Short mmCIF file of C-alpha atoms and ligand atoms in Angstrom, two decimals:
data_model
loop_
_atom_site.label_atom_id
_atom_site.label_comp_id
_atom_site.label_asym_id
_atom_site.label_seq_id
_atom_site.Cartn_x
_atom_site.Cartn_y
_atom_site.Cartn_z
CA MET L 1 137.33 105.47 76.62
CA GLU L 2 138.74 108.69 74.34
CA GLU L 3 135.62 109.49 73.22
CA LEU L 4 133.45 109.35 76.27
CA GLU L 5 136.24 111.32 77.72
CA ALA L 6 135.70 113.94 75.04
CA PHE L 7 132.02 113.19 75.54
CA ARG L 8 132.05 113.99 79.04
CA ARG L 9 133.93 117.40 78.52
CA GLU L 10 131.39 118.15 75.79
CA THR L 11 128.26 117.26 78.50
CA ARG L 12 129.93 119.60 80.90
CA THR L 13 130.31 122.35 79.50
CA TRP L 14 126.88 122.34 77.98
CA LEU L 15 125.57 122.15 81.12
CA GLU L 16 127.18 124.72 82.63
CA GLU L 17 125.90 126.88 79.79
CA ASN L 18 122.76 125.42 79.91
CA CYS L 19 121.37 124.12 83.00
CA PRO L 20 120.24 127.64 85.22
CA ASP L 21 121.33 128.35 89.01
CA SER L 22 118.12 127.66 89.81
CA GLU L 23 117.34 124.42 88.90
CA ARG L 24 121.15 123.28 90.90
CA GLN L 25 119.62 122.23 94.57
CA PRO L 26 117.49 119.32 95.77
CA ALA L 27 113.82 120.52 94.30
CA LEU L 28 111.15 120.30 96.91
CA PRO L 29 107.99 118.84 95.53
CA ASP L 30 106.25 122.77 94.45
CA ASP L 31 110.19 123.32 92.65
CA GLN L 32 108.89 119.53 90.18
CA TYR L 33 107.76 120.03 87.13
CA TRP L 34 105.52 117.02 86.18
CA GLY L 35 103.87 118.11 82.48
CA GLY L 36 100.46 117.45 80.72
CA ARG L 37 97.70 118.79 79.18
CA ASP L 38 97.32 121.50 81.59
CA ALA L 39 101.26 122.27 83.53
CA ALA L 40 102.39 125.03 83.76
CA PHE L 41 105.77 125.31 84.89
CA PRO L 42 106.95 126.06 88.92
CA SER L 43 108.91 128.99 88.04
CA GLU L 44 110.72 130.31 85.23
CA GLY L 45 113.80 128.10 85.81
CA ALA L 46 112.06 125.39 85.63
CA ARG L 47 110.61 126.30 82.31
CA VAL L 48 114.22 127.21 80.64
CA TRP L 49 115.66 124.02 81.82
CA PHE L 50 113.32 121.61 80.53
CA GLU L 51 113.51 123.11 77.34
CA ARG L 52 117.03 123.52 76.48
CA MET L 53 117.38 119.85 78.27
CA ARG L 54 114.37 118.86 75.40
CA ASP L 55 115.80 120.26 72.70
CA LYS L 56 118.55 118.76 73.12
CA HIS L 57 116.83 115.39 73.24
CA TRP L 58 117.90 114.65 76.79
CA ILE L 59 115.51 114.40 78.55
CA ALA L 60 115.54 110.38 77.85
CA PRO L 61 118.60 110.51 76.86
CA GLU L 62 118.86 106.48 76.06
CA TRP L 63 115.56 106.45 73.59
CA PRO L 64 115.93 105.74 70.53
CA SER L 65 115.83 109.52 68.93
CA ALA L 66 112.90 108.33 66.06
CA TYR L 67 110.63 108.07 69.75
CA GLY L 68 112.23 111.38 70.53
CA GLY L 69 114.59 109.83 72.96
CA GLY L 70 118.48 110.81 72.57
CA GLY L 71 120.02 108.38 71.10
CA LEU L 72 122.86 108.53 73.36
CA SER L 73 124.39 104.95 74.54
CA PRO L 74 123.92 103.03 78.14
CA GLU L 75 128.31 104.57 78.07
CA GLN L 76 127.04 107.87 77.91
CA ALA L 77 124.11 108.54 79.38
CA HIS L 78 125.73 107.26 82.84
CA VAL L 79 127.75 109.84 81.32
CA LEU L 80 125.39 112.61 81.75
CA LYS L 81 124.18 111.32 84.77
CA GLN L 82 127.14 111.43 86.68
CA GLU L 83 127.48 115.28 85.17
CA LEU L 84 124.32 115.74 85.75
CA LYS L 85 124.22 114.41 89.88
CA ARG L 86 128.56 117.12 90.27
CA ILE L 87 126.35 119.89 89.51
CA ARG L 88 123.31 118.91 91.65
CA ALA L 89 120.52 119.57 88.71
CA ARG L 90 117.34 119.25 89.41
CA PRO L 91 114.66 116.60 87.14
CA PRO L 92 113.79 118.51 84.20
CA LEU L 93 110.76 116.66 84.46
CA CYS L 94 109.32 114.16 86.92
CA SER L 95 107.02 111.09 84.91
CA LEU L 96 105.78 108.39 85.79
CA GLY L 97 105.86 108.27 81.59
CA LEU L 98 109.38 108.19 81.63
CA TRP L 99 110.90 106.11 84.28
CA MET L 100 108.12 103.77 83.72
CA LEU L 101 105.80 103.35 80.90
CA GLY L 102 108.28 104.41 78.77
CA PRO L 103 110.82 101.35 78.96
CA ALA L 104 108.04 99.00 79.00
CA LEU L 105 106.42 100.19 76.46
CA LEU L 106 109.77 100.24 74.14
CA GLU L 107 110.14 97.10 75.07
CA PHE L 108 106.52 95.91 74.44
CA GLY L 109 104.09 98.14 72.41
CA SER L 110 103.80 97.83 69.14
CA GLU L 111 105.18 100.10 66.80
CA GLU L 112 102.23 102.89 66.62
CA GLN L 113 102.36 102.86 70.14
CA LYS L 114 105.53 103.10 70.71
CA LEU L 115 104.86 106.25 68.16
CA GLU L 116 102.06 107.58 69.61
CA HIS L 117 102.84 107.93 73.29
CA LEU L 118 107.06 107.96 73.60
CA PRO L 119 107.76 111.28 72.33
CA SER L 120 104.56 112.95 73.99
CA ILE L 121 105.59 111.50 76.78
CA VAL L 122 109.49 113.26 76.26
CA ARG L 123 107.75 116.61 75.42
CA GLY L 124 105.61 116.31 78.65
CA GLU L 125 102.44 116.76 77.18
CA ILE L 126 100.98 113.87 78.87
CA ARG L 127 102.08 113.13 82.14
CA TRP L 128 100.43 109.41 83.69
CA CYS L 129 99.65 108.21 86.58
CA GLN L 130 99.73 103.82 87.55
CA GLY L 131 96.67 101.81 88.44
CA TYR L 132 98.63 98.75 89.90
CA SER L 133 97.03 98.81 93.66
CA GLU L 134 93.72 97.45 93.90
CA PRO L 135 91.15 98.13 97.44
CA GLY L 136 92.24 94.13 97.85
CA SER L 137 94.85 93.67 95.89
CA GLY L 138 98.53 95.13 97.06
CA SER L 139 101.71 92.72 98.01
CA ASP L 140 99.28 89.96 95.64
CA LEU L 141 99.08 92.13 93.29
CA ALA L 142 98.25 89.57 90.80
CA SER L 143 94.77 89.34 92.94
CA VAL L 144 93.76 92.67 90.82
CA GLN L 145 89.84 92.32 90.13
CA THR L 146 89.69 95.59 87.86
CA ARG L 147 87.23 93.89 84.62
CA ALA L 148 87.97 94.75 80.62
CA GLU L 149 85.78 92.22 78.98
CA ASP L 150 85.72 92.34 75.60
CA ARG L 151 82.82 93.91 74.05
CA GLY L 152 83.89 93.73 70.27
CA ASP L 153 85.89 97.13 69.42
CA HIS L 154 86.18 98.02 72.71
CA PHE L 155 86.38 96.83 76.45
CA LEU L 156 84.56 97.40 78.92
CA VAL L 157 85.66 98.68 81.74
CA ASN L 158 84.38 98.49 85.35
CA GLY L 159 86.47 98.65 89.03
CA SER L 160 88.43 100.52 90.62
CA LYS L 161 91.88 101.59 91.97
CA ILE L 162 93.52 102.15 94.95
CA TRP L 163 96.61 104.88 96.42
CA THR L 164 97.41 106.07 92.31
CA THR L 165 100.20 108.86 92.34
CA GLY L 166 98.94 111.96 90.84
CA ALA L 167 95.50 111.19 89.53
CA ASP L 168 93.26 113.50 89.84
CA LYS L 169 96.56 115.38 87.80
CA ALA L 170 97.22 112.72 85.41
CA ASP L 171 95.95 113.11 80.78
CA CYS L 172 96.50 108.85 80.95
CA ILE L 173 96.35 105.97 83.15
CA PHE L 174 98.63 102.17 82.70
CA CYS L 175 96.71 99.82 84.31
CA LEU L 176 96.53 95.87 84.98
CA VAL L 177 93.23 95.10 84.20
CA ARG L 178 91.31 91.10 84.31
CA THR L 179 90.37 90.00 80.63
CA ASP L 180 90.28 86.20 81.79
CA PRO L 181 88.34 85.61 85.15
CA GLY L 182 87.82 81.82 84.70
CA ALA L 183 92.14 81.17 84.44
CA LYS L 184 94.76 80.95 86.39
CA LYS L 185 95.61 84.26 88.12
CA GLN L 186 99.16 85.50 86.91
CA GLU L 187 97.02 84.16 83.38
CA GLY L 188 93.71 86.74 83.47
CA ILE L 189 95.76 90.32 83.26
CA SER L 190 96.34 92.52 80.46
CA PHE L 191 98.26 95.71 80.34
CA LEU L 192 95.21 98.51 78.74
CA LEU L 193 96.18 102.57 78.79
CA ILE L 194 93.36 104.56 78.78
CA ASP L 195 92.66 108.03 78.80
CA MET L 196 91.85 109.41 82.22
CA ALA L 197 89.45 111.97 80.37
CA SER L 198 87.70 109.09 79.00
CA ASP L 199 83.54 109.34 80.93
CA GLY L 200 83.01 107.07 84.01
CA VAL L 201 86.79 107.63 85.17
CA SER L 202 87.03 109.72 87.90
CA ALA L 203 89.56 110.10 90.81
CA THR L 204 88.71 110.74 94.47
CA PRO L 205 92.35 111.65 96.89
CA ILE L 206 93.26 110.29 99.21
CA GLU L 207 93.89 112.95 102.11
CA LEU L 208 97.26 112.15 104.50
CA ILE L 209 98.08 112.36 107.93
CA SER L 210 100.32 115.65 106.48
CA GLY L 211 96.98 117.29 105.00
CA GLU L 212 98.83 116.48 101.55
CA SER L 213 97.00 114.11 99.28
CA GLU L 214 99.46 112.71 96.96
CA PHE L 215 96.72 109.28 96.76
CA CYS L 216 93.97 109.06 95.16
CA GLN L 217 90.82 106.01 94.42
CA THR L 218 90.60 105.68 90.84
CA PHE L 219 87.49 104.51 90.01
CA PHE L 220 85.85 103.08 86.29
CA ASP L 221 82.81 102.89 85.59
CA ASP L 222 81.52 101.10 82.91
CA VAL L 223 84.60 103.19 80.49
CA LEU L 224 85.35 102.08 76.85
CA VAL L 225 88.59 101.79 75.95
CA PRO L 226 89.73 101.32 72.31
CA LYS L 227 91.53 98.05 71.84
CA SER L 228 94.23 99.14 70.76
CA ASN L 229 95.61 100.70 73.90
CA LEU L 230 96.31 97.15 74.78
CA VAL L 231 99.26 96.87 74.82
CA GLY L 232 101.10 93.16 74.04
CA GLU L 233 98.83 90.40 73.88
CA ILE L 234 95.60 89.48 75.96
CA ASN L 235 96.13 88.48 79.07
CA LYS L 236 99.33 88.46 78.41
CA GLY L 237 100.57 90.79 81.18
CA TRP L 238 102.18 89.92 83.69
CA SER L 239 105.28 89.87 82.26
CA ILE L 240 104.74 93.77 81.24
CA ALA L 241 103.94 94.61 84.70
CA LYS L 242 106.95 92.48 86.06
CA ALA L 243 108.73 94.26 83.45
CA LEU L 244 107.67 97.48 84.73
CA LEU L 245 107.86 96.48 88.50
CA VAL L 246 111.44 96.47 87.56
CA HIS L 247 112.17 100.25 86.38
CA GLU L 248 109.45 101.13 89.11
CA ARG L 249 112.22 99.58 92.17
CA LYS L 250 114.72 100.53 90.48
CA LEU L 251 113.89 104.10 89.98
CA ILE L 252 112.82 104.22 93.80
CA ALA L 253 116.34 102.35 95.54
CA GLU L 254 117.62 105.32 94.21
CA MET L 255 115.11 107.50 95.31
CA GLY L 256 116.77 105.83 98.91
CA THR L 257 120.41 106.97 97.83
CA GLU L 258 120.73 109.64 95.80
CA SER L 259 117.56 111.80 96.80
CA PRO L 260 117.73 115.85 95.97
CA ARG L 261 115.52 115.59 99.14
CA LYS L 262 118.44 114.93 101.33
CA GLN L 263 118.83 117.83 102.87
CA ILE L 264 120.96 117.00 105.88
CA THR L 265 123.40 114.36 106.19
CA PRO L 266 124.00 112.24 109.42
CA THR L 267 127.61 113.22 110.07
CA ALA L 268 126.57 116.80 109.12
CA ALA L 269 123.92 116.98 111.57
CA ALA L 270 126.38 115.05 114.46
CA ARG L 271 128.62 118.28 114.30
CA GLU L 272 126.15 120.40 114.29
CA TYR L 273 124.41 119.07 117.36
CA LEU L 274 126.37 116.98 118.86
CA PRO L 275 128.83 117.26 121.98
CA PHE L 276 132.14 116.10 121.36
CA SER L 277 135.21 114.37 123.84
CA ASP L 278 138.27 114.40 122.65
CA GLY L 279 137.27 115.23 118.96
CA ARG L 280 134.82 112.06 118.99
CA ILE L 281 131.20 112.34 119.44
CA ALA L 282 130.65 111.50 122.97
CA ASP L 283 127.79 109.20 122.66
CA ALA L 284 129.70 106.50 122.28
CA HIS L 285 126.12 104.85 120.53
CA LEU L 286 125.91 106.88 118.07
CA ARG L 287 129.31 107.07 117.20
CA ALA L 288 128.66 103.56 116.33
CA ALA L 289 125.04 103.92 114.80
CA LEU L 290 126.96 106.83 112.54
CA VAL L 291 129.93 105.07 111.28
CA ASP L 292 127.75 101.75 110.76
CA TYR L 293 125.25 104.08 108.59
CA GLU L 294 128.18 105.37 106.78
CA MET L 295 129.48 102.09 106.09
CA LEU L 296 126.68 100.80 104.57
CA LEU L 297 125.78 103.35 102.90
CA GLN L 298 129.45 103.19 100.33
CA ALA L 299 129.10 99.71 100.05
CA ILE L 300 125.84 100.64 98.76
CA ALA L 301 127.98 103.17 96.66
CA LEU L 302 129.93 100.60 95.20
CA THR L 303 127.16 97.71 94.66
CA HIS L 304 125.88 100.69 92.07
CA MET L 305 128.63 101.05 91.31
CA ARG L 306 128.62 97.07 89.82
CA CYS L 307 125.83 97.35 88.79
CA TYR L 308 126.68 99.32 85.88
CA GLU L 309 129.70 97.81 85.61
CA GLU L 310 127.99 94.50 85.33
CA LYS L 311 125.48 95.40 82.56
CA SER L 312 127.70 97.07 80.60
CA THR L 313 130.25 94.57 80.14
CA GLY L 314 126.27 91.96 79.56
CA THR L 315 127.32 89.83 83.34
CA GLN L 316 124.27 89.77 85.46
CA SER L 317 123.98 89.45 89.20
CA ALA L 318 121.88 89.36 92.15
CA ALA L 319 123.10 92.03 92.97
CA PRO L 320 120.75 94.63 91.05
CA LEU L 321 117.53 92.92 92.99
CA ILE L 322 118.16 93.78 95.99
CA MET L 323 119.22 97.66 96.15
CA LYS L 324 115.36 97.72 95.85
CA TYR L 325 115.36 96.89 99.70
CA VAL L 326 118.74 97.99 100.51
CA GLY L 327 118.79 101.43 99.75
CA THR L 328 115.07 102.26 101.52
CA GLU L 329 115.98 100.44 104.02
CA LEU L 330 118.41 102.87 104.78
CA GLU L 331 116.90 105.67 103.66
CA LYS L 332 114.75 105.27 106.48
CA ALA L 333 117.58 104.24 108.75
CA LYS L 334 119.27 107.81 108.07
CA SER L 335 115.57 109.64 109.16
CA GLU L 336 116.59 107.31 112.42
CA LEU L 337 119.49 108.61 112.90
CA LEU L 338 119.43 111.79 111.89
CA LEU L 339 115.90 112.28 114.71
CA ALA L 340 118.34 110.58 117.18
CA ILE L 341 120.91 113.20 116.39
CA MET L 342 118.82 116.28 116.38
CA GLY L 343 116.84 115.57 119.18
CA SER L 344 114.23 117.87 119.90
CA LYS L 345 115.40 119.71 117.26
CA GLY L 346 114.05 117.37 114.51
CA LEU L 347 110.66 117.42 115.81
CA GLY L 348 109.15 120.35 114.57
CA TRP L 349 106.53 120.25 112.56
CA GLU L 350 105.66 123.74 111.91
CA GLY L 351 106.27 127.13 113.43
CA GLU L 352 108.74 129.54 114.99
CA GLY L 353 112.35 127.60 116.74
CA PHE L 354 112.86 125.69 114.08
CA SER L 355 115.38 126.04 111.13
CA GLN L 356 114.12 125.19 107.37
CA ILE L 357 116.67 122.23 107.23
CA GLU L 358 115.05 120.60 111.33
CA LEU L 359 111.51 121.27 110.04
CA ASP L 360 112.21 119.13 106.94
CA THR L 361 114.00 116.30 108.58
CA LEU L 362 110.95 115.58 109.91
CA ARG L 363 109.22 115.18 106.74
CA ILE L 364 111.27 113.37 105.08
CA TRP L 365 111.02 111.29 107.75
CA ALA L 366 107.67 110.60 106.97
CA PHE L 367 108.16 110.08 103.38
CA SER L 368 111.06 107.07 104.47
CA LYS L 369 108.93 105.18 105.30
CA THR L 370 106.61 105.17 102.20
CA LEU L 371 110.12 104.39 100.29
CA THR L 372 109.74 100.98 101.73
CA ILE L 373 106.07 100.05 100.59
CA ALA L 374 105.95 101.70 97.75
CA GLY L 375 106.77 99.61 94.66
CA GLY L 376 106.87 95.75 97.35
CA THR L 377 106.74 96.48 100.06
CA SER L 378 110.50 95.52 101.99
CA GLU L 379 108.87 91.71 103.39
CA ILE L 380 107.88 91.25 99.60
CA GLN L 381 111.05 91.67 97.82
CA LEU L 382 112.83 89.81 100.87
CA ASN L 383 110.18 86.76 99.55
CA VAL L 384 111.41 87.57 96.24
CA LEU L 385 115.63 87.60 97.43
CA ALA L 386 114.41 84.28 99.14
CA LYS L 387 113.24 82.86 96.71
CA ARG L 388 114.55 83.73 93.26
CA VAL L 389 117.85 84.16 94.67
CA LEU L 390 118.86 81.95 97.49
CA GLY L 391 116.28 79.35 96.38
CA LEU L 392 114.63 78.79 99.50
CA PRO L 393 111.79 77.06 99.67
CA GLN L 394 108.28 78.60 99.64
CA SER L 395 105.70 78.47 103.49
C1 LIG W 1 104.47 106.78 98.52
C2 LIG W 1 103.76 105.58 97.81
C3 LIG W 1 103.32 105.80 96.61
C4 LIG W 1 102.44 104.43 95.28
N1 LIG W 1 102.24 105.20 94.41
C5 LIG W 1 100.97 104.22 93.68
C6 LIG W 1 100.78 104.51 92.58
O1 LIG W 1 101.12 105.37 91.22
N2 LIG W 1 100.03 103.32 91.29
C7 LIG W 1 99.61 102.23 92.74
O2 LIG W 1 99.09 100.82 91.82
N3 LIG W 1 100.09 101.85 94.06
C8 LIG W 1 100.83 102.71 94.55
N4 LIG W 1 100.95 102.24 95.47
C9 LIG W 1 100.82 101.54 96.63
C10 LIG W 1 101.43 99.97 97.02
O3 LIG W 1 102.32 99.54 95.27
C11 LIG W 1 100.84 99.88 97.87
O4 LIG W 1 101.42 100.15 99.45
C12 LIG W 1 101.85 98.61 98.37
O5 LIG W 1 102.74 97.46 96.69
C13 LIG W 1 101.92 96.97 99.38
O6 LIG W 1 100.35 96.96 98.89
P1 LIG W 1 99.01 97.51 100.31
O7 LIG W 1 99.40 99.10 100.88
O8 LIG W 1 98.21 97.02 99.04
O9 LIG W 1 100.02 95.99 101.49
P2 LIG W 1 99.87 94.68 101.85
O10 LIG W 1 99.82 94.23 100.81
O11 LIG W 1 97.85 95.19 102.11
O12 LIG W 1 100.58 94.87 102.89
C14 LIG W 1 100.12 94.75 104.25
C15 LIG W 1 101.58 94.07 104.77
O13 LIG W 1 100.92 93.03 105.04
C16 LIG W 1 103.24 92.09 104.15
N5 LIG W 1 102.56 91.87 103.61
C17 LIG W 1 102.02 91.03 102.51
N6 LIG W 1 101.84 90.01 102.04
C18 LIG W 1 103.61 89.10 102.45
C19 LIG W 1 103.77 88.37 102.04
N7 LIG W 1 103.46 87.25 101.90
N8 LIG W 1 104.96 88.31 103.25
C20 LIG W 1 105.88 88.76 104.51
N9 LIG W 1 104.38 89.80 104.33
C21 LIG W 1 103.61 90.61 104.39
C22 LIG W 1 103.01 94.17 103.40
O14 LIG W 1 104.89 93.60 103.29
C23 LIG W 1 102.75 94.85 104.55
O15 LIG W 1 103.70 95.12 105.68
C24 LIG W 1 102.05 103.53 96.15
C25 LIG W 1 102.52 103.47 97.69
C26 LIG W 1 102.80 104.18 98.36
C27 LIG W 1 103.38 103.84 99.90
#
């Protein structure tokens, strides 16, 4: 315990000295650094912060040092996370390699694959994207149809993926591919790494209602992929896919409760936008809605703490399984509540007459909807809970 407190003191001092002021505030999409072969830093502050954290080996604090990680214990990594949060530090590197592929490679990759891919992820040299969903396979992910045929020393890949976030900017993609079309659907899937620069790979951006375009449809036309890019055993990719989804859902759950995009809290908005009477919010309905929200927020924060304590003591409950559902639904509810509190001031999309916070509110409201879809929809999370936790019969 004393050692951990000493680590906290050292960490706090180091962060105070090394995290630039510009990196101690919410990062909007344009402020984020995603790395990659052609990456440019969004600002000088972002460059300094990334390079200092990289040189300190704190980009992936818990990964073994042999693969470029910091080799911290889970307890130390938790302290570091708390201290970063305390100063509202931006993530030095946003990366699907770091958040999703890396943990899966640590569990399922060969030694060669770990040595090849993990250090380049930590150094921000390679940007990864995720090729899971297909036009006909989203919630029913095990029905993926993208084919990888065994051609001796390589696979020949044909098919298409959809909703591939950042595919037009990524260097590589981790994919679920069908390697045995005759087998039961979960048993004919493999997990394959593909270089986006390979002949036959293309990515077409999909424009969203906001005018932005974070997703692509990704096409594979006779793409040759070396056999060494297969992770785990052939036709055993479903286990890797599920393990990776656990990391993805944890990440998305945290985006719901710890998002740096949070601009204004409902309580702060209530103080600014709502009329008060006798020291209380005058509108009884909004007053009750705000209390409900604050109580849920507290309950989720405590459950996060419980999950962390269970992890460090080696006990296991069903609590982590509910976090994606409750965290993202709460984020959605928060955005609805903010719009109700701000009234017409929350409806501005552009133009004069609105503050930046007001303009951001509607964008965050739109973004909050995506959290309950990405990484498995809320309905699918409820199905999983019904089956795995409550043991209810399947319909
Ligand atoms: C912001 C964002 C980023 C994403 N990034 C990526 C990415 O990088 N890579 C990637 O591969 N995918 C990505 N996705 C895709 C995401 O994984 C899918 O959208 C998601 O799995 C749902 O699949 P779908 O869109 O095909 O919906 P569908 O599966 O067609 O579902 C449509 C509706 O039917 C409901 N439904 C379906 N089956 C059931 C059932 N059995 N019981 C109850 N209800 C059901 C769903 O809940 C949903 O409401 C992203 C999605 C979003 C929103």
